[in-house]
Structures are given as structure tokens and as C-alpha cells.
Coordinates of C-alpha atoms in Angstrom, one line a residue:
Chain A
X212 CA 0.0 0.0 0.0
X213 CA 1.1 3.5 -0.7
X214 CA 2.4 5.3 2.4
X215 CA 1.8 8.8 1.0
X216 CA -0.9 9.5 -1.6
X217 CA -1.2 12.7 -3.6
X218 CA -4.2 12.3 -5.8
X219 CA -3.9 15.5 -7.8
X220 CA -1.2 15.2 -10.5
X221 CA -1.9 18.8 -11.6
X222 CA -3.7 21.8 -10.2
X223 CA -4.5 25.2 -11.5
X224 CA -5.2 28.3 -9.4
X225 CA -5.8 31.9 -10.2
X226 CA -3.3 34.4 -8.8
X227 CA -4.3 35.7 -5.4
X228 CA -6.7 32.8 -4.8
X229 CA -6.2 30.1 -2.2
X230 CA -5.5 26.5 -3.2
X231 CA -5.5 23.2 -1.3
X232 CA -3.2 20.3 -2.2
X233 CA -4.3 17.0 -0.9
X234 CA -2.1 14.4 0.9
X235 CA -3.2 11.3 2.7
X236 CA -0.9 9.0 4.6
X237 CA -0.8 5.5 6.0
X238 CA 1.1 4.4 9.0
X239 CA 0.6 2.4 12.2
X240 CA 3.3 4.2 14.1
X241 CA 1.9 6.6 16.6
X242 CA 4.9 8.9 16.2
X243 CA 5.5 10.4 12.8
X244 CA 6.1 13.7 11.1
X245 CA 4.6 15.1 7.9
X246 CA 6.4 17.5 5.6
X247 CA 5.7 19.5 2.5
X248 CA 8.4 20.5 0.0
X249 CA 8.2 22.7 -3.0
X250 CA 10.3 21.8 -6.1
X251 CA 10.5 24.5 -8.8
X252 CA 11.8 23.8 -12.3
X253 CA 15.4 24.4 -11.0
X254 CA 15.1 21.1 -9.1
X255 CA 15.9 22.2 -5.6
X256 CA 13.7 20.9 -2.8
X257 CA 12.5 23.7 -0.6
X258 CA 11.1 22.9 2.9
X259 CA 7.8 24.5 3.5
X260 CA 6.1 23.2 6.6
X261 CA 6.1 20.5 9.2
X262 CA 3.4 18.8 11.3
X263 CA 4.2 16.4 14.1
X264 CA 1.7 13.6 14.9
X265 CA 1.4 14.8 18.5
X266 CA 1.0 18.5 17.6
X267 CA -2.4 19.8 18.8
X268 CA -2.6 22.7 16.4
X269 CA -2.3 22.9 12.6
X270 CA 1.1 24.2 11.5
X271 CA 1.3 27.5 9.7
X272 CA 4.2 29.2 8.0
X273 CA 3.4 32.5 6.4
X274 CA 1.1 31.8 3.5
X275 CA 1.3 28.1 4.0
X276 CA -0.8 26.1 6.4
X277 CA -1.3 22.5 7.0
X278 CA -4.8 21.1 7.5
X279 CA -4.0 18.1 9.7
X280 CA -6.9 15.7 10.2
X281 CA -5.4 12.8 12.1
X282 CA -8.4 10.6 12.2
X283 CA -8.7 10.8 8.4
X284 CA -4.9 10.5 8.0
X285 CA -4.8 13.6 5.8
X286 CA -2.3 16.5 5.8
X287 CA -3.4 18.9 3.1
X288 CA -1.4 21.9 2.3
X289 CA -3.2 25.2 1.9
X290 CA -1.5 28.1 0.1
X291 CA -3.3 31.4 0.5
X292 CA -3.0 34.4 -1.8
X293 CA -1.3 32.4 -4.6
X294 CA 1.6 34.1 -6.4
X295 CA 3.0 33.3 -9.8
X296 CA 6.2 32.1 -8.1
X297 CA 4.2 29.4 -6.4
X298 CA 4.1 27.5 -9.7
X299 CA 6.1 24.3 -8.9
X300 CA 5.8 20.7 -8.0
X301 CA 4.8 20.1 -4.4
X302 CA 5.6 16.9 -2.5
X303 CA 4.1 15.6 0.7
X304 CA 6.5 13.4 2.7
X305 CA 6.3 11.4 6.0
X306 CA 8.9 10.3 8.5
X307 CA 7.8 7.4 10.6
X308 CA 8.9 6.8 14.2
X309 CA 10.5 9.1 16.7
X310 CA 14.0 10.4 16.6
X311 CA 16.1 12.0 14.0
X312 CA 17.9 10.6 11.0
X313 CA 15.0 8.6 9.7
X314 CA 14.2 8.5 6.0
X315 CA 11.4 10.3 4.3
X316 CA 8.8 8.7 2.1
X317 CA 7.5 10.9 -0.6
X318 CA 4.2 11.1 -2.5
X319 CA 4.1 11.3 -6.2
X320 CA 3.7 15.1 -6.2
X321 CA 1.3 17.7 -7.4
X322 CA 2.2 20.1 -10.2
X323 CA 0.7 23.5 -9.3
X324 CA 0.3 26.2 -11.9
X325 CA -0.7 29.7 -10.9
X326 CA -2.5 31.6 -13.6
X327 CA -2.2 35.4 -14.0
Chain B
X845 CA 16.7 27.1 7.5
X846 CA 19.9 25.1 7.2
X847 CA 21.9 25.1 4.0
X848 CA 23.1 22.1 2.1
X849 CA 25.3 22.5 -1.0
X850 CA 25.9 20.0 -3.8
X851 CA 28.7 20.0 -6.4
X852 CA 28.7 19.9 -9.3
X853 CA 25.2 21.1 -10.3
X854 CA 25.5 19.6 -13.7
X855 CA 27.9 17.0 -15.3
X856 CA 28.1 15.4 -18.7
X857 CA 30.4 12.5 -19.1
X858 CA 31.3 9.7 -21.4
X859 CA 30.0 6.2 -20.8
X860 CA 32.5 4.2 -18.7
X861 CA 33.8 7.1 -16.7
X862 CA 33.2 7.6 -12.9
X863 CA 31.6 10.7 -11.5
X864 CA 31.9 12.0 -8.0
X865 CA 29.1 14.2 -6.5
X866 CA 29.7 16.1 -3.2
X867 CA 27.1 17.0 -0.6
X868 CA 28.0 19.4 2.2
X869 CA 26.1 20.7 5.1
X870 CA 27.3 24.3 5.4
X871 CA 26.1 25.6 8.7
X872 CA 25.4 22.4 10.7
X873 CA 26.8 19.0 11.4
X874 CA 25.0 16.1 9.9
X875 CA 25.7 12.6 11.1
X876 CA 23.2 11.3 8.6
X877 CA 22.8 12.2 5.0
X878 CA 20.5 10.7 2.3
X879 CA 21.0 10.3 -1.4
X880 CA 18.0 10.3 -3.7
X881 CA 17.5 9.8 -7.4
X882 CA 14.7 11.5 -9.4
X883 CA 13.6 10.7 -12.9
X884 CA 11.8 13.4 -14.9
X885 CA 8.3 14.2 -13.6
X886 CA 8.6 11.5 -10.9
X887 CA 9.0 11.5 -7.2
X888 CA 12.3 11.1 -5.3
X889 CA 13.5 7.6 -4.8
X890 CA 15.8 7.0 -1.8
X891 CA 19.0 5.3 -2.9
X892 CA 21.0 5.1 0.4
X893 CA 21.5 6.4 3.8
X894 CA 24.9 7.8 4.5
X895 CA 26.2 7.6 8.1
X896 CA 29.3 9.4 9.2
X897 CA 32.1 7.0 10.0
X898 CA 30.3 3.9 8.9
X899 CA 29.1 2.1 5.8
X900 CA 26.1 3.4 4.0
X901 CA 22.8 1.6 4.0
X902 CA 21.5 0.9 0.5
X903 CA 17.9 0.5 -0.5
X904 CA 16.8 -2.7 -2.2
X905 CA 17.7 -2.7 -5.8
X906 CA 20.5 -0.2 -5.6
X907 CA 23.9 -1.5 -6.6
X908 CA 26.5 -0.9 -3.9
X909 CA 29.4 -1.3 -6.2
X910 CA 27.8 1.0 -8.7
X911 CA 27.0 3.9 -6.4
X912 CA 29.8 4.3 -3.8
X913 CA 29.0 6.5 -0.9
X914 CA 31.5 7.9 1.6
X915 CA 30.6 10.0 4.6
X916 CA 34.1 10.9 5.9
X917 CA 33.1 13.9 8.0
X918 CA 30.1 15.5 9.7
X919 CA 29.7 17.9 6.9
X920 CA 30.5 16.0 3.8
X921 CA 29.1 13.0 2.0
X922 CA 30.1 11.9 -1.5
X923 CA 28.4 9.7 -4.1
X924 CA 30.5 8.2 -6.8
X925 CA 28.8 6.7 -9.8
X926 CA 31.3 4.2 -11.1
X927 CA 31.6 3.2 -14.8
X928 CA 28.6 5.3 -15.6
X929 CA 26.2 4.3 -18.4
X930 CA 23.4 6.2 -20.2
X931 CA 20.8 4.6 -17.9
X932 CA 22.5 6.3 -14.9
X933 CA 21.6 9.7 -16.3
X934 CA 19.3 11.2 -13.8
X935 CA 18.9 14.0 -11.2
X936 CA 20.7 13.1 -8.0
X937 CA 19.8 15.0 -4.8
X938 CA 21.2 14.7 -1.3
X939 CA 19.7 15.8 2.0
X940 CA 20.9 16.2 5.5
X941 CA 19.2 16.2 8.8
X942 CA 19.4 19.2 11.1
X943 CA 18.5 17.8 14.5
X944 CA 15.9 19.6 16.5
X945 CA 12.2 19.6 17.2
X946 CA 11.2 19.0 13.6
X947 CA 14.3 17.0 12.6
X948 CA 13.8 18.5 9.2
X949 CA 15.7 17.2 6.1
X950 CA 17.2 20.0 4.1
X951 CA 18.1 19.2 0.5
X952 CA 20.9 20.2 -1.7
X953 CA 20.2 21.8 -5.1
X954 CA 20.8 18.6 -6.9
X955 CA 23.1 17.3 -9.6
X956 CA 22.0 16.6 -13.1
X957 CA 24.1 13.8 -14.6
X958 CA 24.1 13.1 -18.3
X959 CA 26.0 10.1 -19.5
X960 CA 26.7 10.0 -23.3

């Protein structure tokens, strides 16, 4: 079974609108971390936001927020006030288990295009 | 966030030659680094986990003798693609953990390898 599922291969959003990128995960470990990364056409992976499994509140970082629904095992990324520079591939990733130095499992990604 | 550099950013070589890619954590020490491979329009595939001072742990299906990994210091890991062939052409990207609350992986800018 897929550990991280991103069901939207491509998304379009109008500039200045908000957009939600979906991510569901599957794990039996009670301790895990969820990450979102942005990959522009240059290829670099840019860390956006983190949500820990024990965090009570949804994570927010500037225009990025993570809609964490633990019972549904979903961790959707919300980008508010989209900008042209937000056009990129977005990956959801999970680290299972406590402690550092554990590998990440990535979803297949969502290509976001912001329209002027 | 933490900075990870990768060198070279792009390399073109002839079939049969070896190529070394360096991954450095610039402002933090990383006992563990990861090497990923990414094909066009696909997600990142973990190749190996690089541990400082010990042998790397390779994922199933990754040839150890083909992809040599050395993690000689807390800030440097190298990936050597030995006797490269056209099928080794890909985007190689490394990451390093900055330990802390989120234990976030920060990625290098990637290396695009083209084997002729």
C-alpha cells in the first residue's frame, strides 16, 4: 500500500486565490512527522512546513498552512493568496517513528500552476 | 533554514567514466545524509542512507558497487557513480538532517548527470 498518496497530478489556481493540495498517509506508528516540500523547475527541494503527529494545532508558516486531520490521516497543504512564483511541483512526505535521521517517504507530487 | 550544498550542479560524461558528487552541510553538522534519485516528472527515490564514519545503508535494488557512498566527516558525503552508463543519467539530490524539534531534512540543489 502507498504510504503517501497525492491524488492530484496537476492543479491550477488563479493568482491571489487560495489552493489546497491533498495528501493522505498510511502508518501504524503513533509517532510520525509530515512535511511539505516545493520543487521549482530548477530542481531544488524547498522545505515549506512540518506537522508532528502529536501536535495539537495545525502548522502555519506565512502563506502556508497544513490542514491536519489525524483521524482521516490527511495532511493537506493550503496556500493562501497564490503568487506566480508558487508554480512548482509540491511533494508531501512522511517520517515514521521518533528520533532524527529517519528516511522520508514521498508522495508522487502535485504540479501547481498559478494563472495570471 | 539550514543550507546544504551540492557539487557539481551539472555534469556530462562519457560512458564508462566515474563521476563524484559532493554533498555538504554548510552551517550544521550532519551525522546522517541521504541520497535520492529522481527521474523526470517523478518523485524522489531513496538510494541510500549515509552515516558518518560507517558504511552506507543501501535501498533494495541499488547496486552498492555502482553507487559508492563515503561520509568521511560530519559535513561531507560523496556519491561516486562508477563506470557510468546512459541509464545512470538522472537527477541526484542529497539531503541532511538538522536535528531539533522537527528533525527536518534539508536538501541540496541537486546534480543533473548526463552520460553520453
